[in-house]
XYZ file of C-alpha atoms in Angstrom:
116
model
C 83.077 86.555 -48.425
C 79.240 85.456 -47.125
C 77.173 83.097 -48.485
C 73.299 81.563 -47.520
C 72.226 78.445 -49.337
C 68.466 77.563 -48.960
C 67.196 74.278 -49.560
C 64.503 71.779 -48.253
C 61.724 73.403 -50.933
C 59.183 72.046 -52.997
C 55.651 70.874 -53.532
C 53.600 69.607 -50.778
C 49.694 69.299 -50.525
C 48.122 71.378 -48.083
C 48.050 70.009 -44.806
C 51.717 69.005 -45.589
C 54.976 70.355 -44.145
C 58.610 70.756 -45.009
C 61.679 72.045 -43.348
C 64.063 74.603 -44.709
C 67.653 74.276 -44.137
C 69.467 77.541 -45.064
C 73.091 76.466 -45.151
C 75.393 79.995 -44.074
C 79.583 80.544 -45.074
C 81.510 82.946 -44.613
C 80.385 84.026 -41.069
C 78.895 82.732 -37.803
C 74.999 82.013 -37.969
C 75.305 81.817 -34.190
C 76.492 85.467 -33.873
C 73.833 86.392 -35.765
C 69.612 87.560 -35.709
C 69.072 85.484 -38.462
C 65.990 85.563 -40.053
C 63.305 83.671 -42.610
C 61.281 86.652 -45.391
C 58.960 84.976 -48.558
C 57.490 86.255 -51.201
C 54.060 85.008 -52.631
C 53.305 85.690 -56.656
C 53.095 88.720 -57.301
C 53.419 90.082 -53.914
C 55.558 91.911 -51.977
C 58.213 90.426 -49.908
C 56.438 89.224 -45.992
C 58.206 88.887 -42.693
C 58.800 85.526 -41.707
C 60.383 84.799 -38.597
C 63.364 85.731 -36.495
C 65.469 84.342 -33.951
C 68.042 85.847 -31.757
C 72.160 85.177 -31.088
C 73.512 81.688 -29.459
C 72.907 83.616 -25.741
C 70.795 86.584 -26.627
C 67.702 86.958 -24.567
C 65.205 87.584 -27.411
C 62.097 85.353 -28.227
C 62.131 84.127 -31.364
C 60.055 86.347 -33.627
C 57.235 84.812 -35.560
C 54.313 87.207 -37.939
C 51.165 86.685 -37.228
C 50.236 84.556 -40.077
C 51.939 81.305 -38.953
C 49.419 80.644 -37.035
C 51.699 78.621 -34.422
C 52.501 76.632 -37.797
C 56.639 77.431 -37.866
C 59.126 76.726 -35.536
C 62.792 78.186 -36.518
C 65.539 77.153 -35.486
C 70.006 77.029 -35.615
C 72.513 74.564 -35.834
C 74.968 76.188 -34.128
C 77.696 73.270 -35.408
C 76.539 73.085 -38.639
C 75.969 76.797 -39.109
C 72.748 76.435 -39.991
C 69.643 78.048 -40.187
C 66.226 75.970 -40.692
C 62.233 76.755 -40.814
C 60.354 73.973 -40.186
C 57.390 74.723 -42.084
C 53.585 72.568 -41.179
C 50.476 72.468 -41.620
C 50.872 73.929 -44.982
C 48.357 75.961 -46.623
C 47.928 77.531 -50.266
C 48.626 81.351 -49.244
C 52.059 79.749 -47.655
C 52.931 79.177 -51.663
C 56.081 81.375 -52.066
C 59.972 81.858 -52.228
C 61.486 81.390 -48.939
C 64.740 83.575 -48.256
C 66.811 83.527 -44.938
C 69.341 86.634 -44.279
C 70.970 88.456 -41.232
C 70.513 90.487 -38.706
C 70.494 93.735 -40.927
C 69.564 92.414 -43.895
C 72.873 92.853 -45.379
C 73.400 89.507 -46.851
C 70.865 86.959 -48.435
C 70.528 83.767 -50.007
C 69.329 83.575 -53.333
C 65.825 81.650 -52.473
C 64.018 78.158 -51.753
C 60.295 77.743 -54.072
C 57.699 76.670 -51.653
C 54.445 75.430 -53.793
C 51.275 74.087 -51.430
C 49.200 72.633 -54.017
C 46.402 69.633 -54.103
């Protein structure tokens, strides 16, 4: 059984940073394209970032709105995906979800709130 569990969210002031984690079980994250998706209040799903399989030739993908502020990474030994969020803006407020190659599996999401 595949499970994805996000953590690391919370309340942060504009300009602050958070590190989101996605702990996986039931499959190996190094063998999958791993993705982050978010949904702001009242908005639709928005693609954030993706990382290729270990040893893959693809460069990490970042949506334009990340503006160099986000970093996707993976710890294969821990079977965990990460998203480092830096210089956060109020418009980054959203539920953040990790998901897999063809969006087959999703975590329950973790809330990031950027506010003064």
